[in-house]
Coordinates of C-alpha atoms in Angstrom, one line a residue:
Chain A
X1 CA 0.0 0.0 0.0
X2 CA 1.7 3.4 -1.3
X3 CA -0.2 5.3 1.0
X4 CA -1.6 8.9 0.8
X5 CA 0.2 10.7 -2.3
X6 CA 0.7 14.3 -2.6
X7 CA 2.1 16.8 -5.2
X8 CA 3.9 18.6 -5.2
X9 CA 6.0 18.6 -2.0
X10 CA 6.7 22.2 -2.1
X11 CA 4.9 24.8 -4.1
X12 CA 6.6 28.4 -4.1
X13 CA 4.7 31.1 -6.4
X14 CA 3.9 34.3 -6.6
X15 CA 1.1 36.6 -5.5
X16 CA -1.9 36.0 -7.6
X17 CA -0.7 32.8 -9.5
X18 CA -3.0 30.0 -9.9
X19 CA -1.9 27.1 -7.5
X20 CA -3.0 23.4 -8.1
X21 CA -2.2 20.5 -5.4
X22 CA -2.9 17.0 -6.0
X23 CA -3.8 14.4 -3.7
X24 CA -4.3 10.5 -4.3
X25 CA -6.2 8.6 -1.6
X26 CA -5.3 4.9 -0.8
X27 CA -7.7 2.6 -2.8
X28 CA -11.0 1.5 -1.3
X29 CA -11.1 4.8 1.2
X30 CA -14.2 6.5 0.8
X31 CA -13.5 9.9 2.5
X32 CA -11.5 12.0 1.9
X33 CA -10.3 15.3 3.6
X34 CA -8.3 18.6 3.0
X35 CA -6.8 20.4 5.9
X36 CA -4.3 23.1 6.1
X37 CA -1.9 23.2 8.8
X38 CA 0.1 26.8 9.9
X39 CA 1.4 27.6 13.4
X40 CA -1.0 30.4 14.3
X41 CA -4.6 28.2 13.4
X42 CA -3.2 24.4 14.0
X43 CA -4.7 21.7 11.8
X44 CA -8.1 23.1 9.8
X45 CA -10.6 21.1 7.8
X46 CA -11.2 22.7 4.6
X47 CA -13.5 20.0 2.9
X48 CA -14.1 16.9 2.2
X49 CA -16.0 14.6 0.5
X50 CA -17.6 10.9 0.4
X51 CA -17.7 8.6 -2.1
X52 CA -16.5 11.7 -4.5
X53 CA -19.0 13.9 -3.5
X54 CA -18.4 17.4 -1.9
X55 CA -20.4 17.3 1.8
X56 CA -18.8 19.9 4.2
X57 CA -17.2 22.9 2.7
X58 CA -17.6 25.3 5.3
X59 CA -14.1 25.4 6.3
X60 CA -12.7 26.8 2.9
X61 CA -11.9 30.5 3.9
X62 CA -12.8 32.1 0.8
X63 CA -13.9 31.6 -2.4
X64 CA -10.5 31.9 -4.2
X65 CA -10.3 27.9 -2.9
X66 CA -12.2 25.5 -4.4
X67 CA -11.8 21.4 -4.5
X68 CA -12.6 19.3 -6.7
X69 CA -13.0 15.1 -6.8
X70 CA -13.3 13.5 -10.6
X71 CA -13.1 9.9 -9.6
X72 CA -12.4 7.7 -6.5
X73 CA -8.3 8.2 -7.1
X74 CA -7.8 11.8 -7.7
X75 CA -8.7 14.8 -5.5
X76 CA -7.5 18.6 -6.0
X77 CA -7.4 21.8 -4.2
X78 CA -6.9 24.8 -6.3
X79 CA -6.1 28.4 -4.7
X80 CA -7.0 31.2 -7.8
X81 CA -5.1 33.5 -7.3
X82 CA -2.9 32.8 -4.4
X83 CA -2.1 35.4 -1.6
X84 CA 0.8 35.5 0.9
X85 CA -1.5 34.3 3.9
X86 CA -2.3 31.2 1.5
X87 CA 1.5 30.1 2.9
X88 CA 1.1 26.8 5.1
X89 CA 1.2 22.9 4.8
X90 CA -2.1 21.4 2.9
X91 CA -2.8 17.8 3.9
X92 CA -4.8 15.3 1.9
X93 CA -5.9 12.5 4.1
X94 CA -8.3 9.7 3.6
X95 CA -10.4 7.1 5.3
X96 CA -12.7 4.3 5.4
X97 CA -15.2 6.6 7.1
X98 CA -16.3 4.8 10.4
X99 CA -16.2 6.3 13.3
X100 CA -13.6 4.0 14.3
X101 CA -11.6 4.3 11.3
X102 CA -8.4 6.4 11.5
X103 CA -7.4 9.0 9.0
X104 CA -4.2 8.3 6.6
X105 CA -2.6 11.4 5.8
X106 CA -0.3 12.4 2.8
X107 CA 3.3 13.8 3.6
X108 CA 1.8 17.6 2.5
X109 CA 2.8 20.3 0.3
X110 CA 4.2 23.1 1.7
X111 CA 3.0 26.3 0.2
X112 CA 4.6 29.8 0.1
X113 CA 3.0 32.5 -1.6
X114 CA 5.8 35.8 -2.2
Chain B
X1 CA -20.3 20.1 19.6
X2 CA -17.3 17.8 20.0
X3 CA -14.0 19.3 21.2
X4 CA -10.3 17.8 22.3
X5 CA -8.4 19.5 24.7
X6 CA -4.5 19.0 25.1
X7 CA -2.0 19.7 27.3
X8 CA 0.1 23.1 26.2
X9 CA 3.8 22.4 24.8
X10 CA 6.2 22.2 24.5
X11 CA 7.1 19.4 26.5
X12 CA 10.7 19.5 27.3
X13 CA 12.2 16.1 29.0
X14 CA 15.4 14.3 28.9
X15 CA 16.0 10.9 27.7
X16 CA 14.5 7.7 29.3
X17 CA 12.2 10.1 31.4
X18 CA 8.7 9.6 31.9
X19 CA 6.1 10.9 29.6
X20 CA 2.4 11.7 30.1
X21 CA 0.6 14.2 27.4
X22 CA -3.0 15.2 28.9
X23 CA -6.1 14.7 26.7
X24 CA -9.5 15.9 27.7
X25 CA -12.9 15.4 25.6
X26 CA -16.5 16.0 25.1
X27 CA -18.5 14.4 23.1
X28 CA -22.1 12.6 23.0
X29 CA -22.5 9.3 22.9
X30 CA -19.6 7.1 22.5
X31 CA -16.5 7.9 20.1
X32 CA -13.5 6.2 19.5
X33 CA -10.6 8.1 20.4
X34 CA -6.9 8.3 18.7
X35 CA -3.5 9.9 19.2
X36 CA -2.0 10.5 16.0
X37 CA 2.0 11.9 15.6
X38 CA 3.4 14.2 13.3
X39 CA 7.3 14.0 12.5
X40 CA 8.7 17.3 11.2
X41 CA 8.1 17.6 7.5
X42 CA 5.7 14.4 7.9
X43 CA 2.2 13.9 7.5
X44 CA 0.0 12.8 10.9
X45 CA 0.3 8.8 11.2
X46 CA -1.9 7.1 13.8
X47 CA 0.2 6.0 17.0
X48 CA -3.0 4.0 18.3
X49 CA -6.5 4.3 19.3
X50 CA -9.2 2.7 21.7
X51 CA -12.7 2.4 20.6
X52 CA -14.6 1.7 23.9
X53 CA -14.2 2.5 27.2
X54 CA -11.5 0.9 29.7
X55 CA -10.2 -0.2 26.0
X56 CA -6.0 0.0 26.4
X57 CA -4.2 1.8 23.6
X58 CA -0.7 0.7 22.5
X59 CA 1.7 1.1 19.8
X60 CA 5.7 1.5 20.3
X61 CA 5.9 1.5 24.0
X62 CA 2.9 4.2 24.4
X63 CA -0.3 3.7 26.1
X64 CA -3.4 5.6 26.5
X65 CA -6.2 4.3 28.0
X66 CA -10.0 5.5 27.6
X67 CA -11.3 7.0 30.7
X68 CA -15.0 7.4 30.0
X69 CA -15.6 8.4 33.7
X70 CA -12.8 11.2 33.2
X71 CA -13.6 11.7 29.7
X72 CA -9.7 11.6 29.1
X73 CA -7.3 9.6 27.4
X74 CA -3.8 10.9 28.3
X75 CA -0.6 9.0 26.4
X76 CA 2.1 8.0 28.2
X77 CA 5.3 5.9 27.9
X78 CA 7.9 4.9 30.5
X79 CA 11.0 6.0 28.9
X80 CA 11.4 8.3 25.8
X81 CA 13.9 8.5 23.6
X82 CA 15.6 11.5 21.2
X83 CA 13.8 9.9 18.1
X84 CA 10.4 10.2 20.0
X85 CA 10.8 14.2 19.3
X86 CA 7.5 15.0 17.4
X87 CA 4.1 16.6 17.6
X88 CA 1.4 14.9 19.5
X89 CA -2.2 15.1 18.4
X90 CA -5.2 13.9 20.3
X91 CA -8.7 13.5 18.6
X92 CA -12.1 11.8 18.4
X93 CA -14.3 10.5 16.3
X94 CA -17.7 8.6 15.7
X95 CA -20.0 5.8 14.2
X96 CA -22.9 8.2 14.7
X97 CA -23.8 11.4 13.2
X98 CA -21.1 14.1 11.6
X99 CA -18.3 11.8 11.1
X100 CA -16.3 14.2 11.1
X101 CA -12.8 13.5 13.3
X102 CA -12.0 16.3 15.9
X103 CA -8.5 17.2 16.5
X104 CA -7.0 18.6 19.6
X105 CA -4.3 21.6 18.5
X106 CA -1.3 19.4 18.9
X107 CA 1.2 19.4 22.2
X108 CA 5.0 19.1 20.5
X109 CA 7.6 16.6 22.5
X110 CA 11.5 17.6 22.5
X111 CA 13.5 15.1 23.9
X112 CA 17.3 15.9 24.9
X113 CA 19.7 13.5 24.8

């Protein structure tokens, strides 16, 4: 099992670029979950979705962020246009969506937006 | 709603000490509960988890058993080492309702040699 995959790693681009991370979740999860991770806010839930499909969105701070999920294999989370307080780590993590299921998370990308 | 409360890091200790990270929650009905650990430039991984109460945690020499009475489930381990330096997360989740899991904000571990 490959695990959680995420790409990039790092991401550095400038102010008002388009930015595009990629996230695959391990085969057979059916959740699967964005967060954002800085120093100053901890880990936040941006979105996520079951069985492909958007449920909770309410933690995407604007709407310069939106996430898409095209198939069971492929999520992404796209910042347009990017702003310096965009800069953190975003996680991609997935599940098999019981409550005593544990969440699998990717190794990030690391954003910084100059 | 749900919510996870941690112990405030950093937590400073030398090697082979003692360790005990608090974790307080609330919550209806009956979740399962989980410490996950986050190595710098790493994603969270899940150290272990108990899904009922009294059930005993353990994975690499840490424990944490769930303390429905207390609504707590503290980690511990008898002797840390330097390559137990990380970020500690407590959280919750369950089988009814918004599955959402809950995260405490994360208490970070140094260990000195």
């Amino acid at each position: 099992d490959a695990g959680v995959i995420q790409s990039p790693r790092h991401e550095v681009t400038e102010m008002g670029q388009e930015v595009t991370l990629r996230c695959k979740p391990i085969s057979g999860h059916d959740y699967l979950f964005w967060y954002r991770q800085t120093m100053m806010r901890g880990l936040e839930l941006l979105i996520y979705f079951n069985n492909n499909v958007p449920i909770d969105d309410s933690g995407m701070p604007e709407d310069r962020f939106s996430a898409k999920m095209p198939n069971a294999s492929f999520s992404t989370l796209k910042i347009q246009p990017s702003e310096p307080r965009d800069s953190a780590v975003y996680f991609c993590a997935s599940s098999l969506g019981q409550g005593y299921s544990p969440l699998h998370f990717g190794n990030g990308t690391r954003l910084t937006v100059t | 709603g749900d919510s996870v409360t941690q112990m405030e890091g950093p937590v400073t200790l030398s090697e082979e000490a003692f360790l005990t990270i608090n974790c307080t929650y609330t919550a209806t009905g009956y979740p399962s509960l989980f410490w996950y650990v986050q190595y710098p430039g790493e994603g969270l991984q899940l150290l272990l988890k108990a899904t009922k109460a009294d059930d005993k945690g353990s994975n690499k020499g840490f424990e944490a058993t769930y303390r429905k009475e207390t609504t707590s489930f503290h980690l511990e381990k008898g002797s840390v080492q330097v390559s137990d330096s990380a970020v500690y997360f407590c959280a919750l989740s369950r089988a009814g309702g918004s599955y959402i899991p809950t995260f405490g904000r994360g208490t970070s571990l140094i260990v000195h040699p």
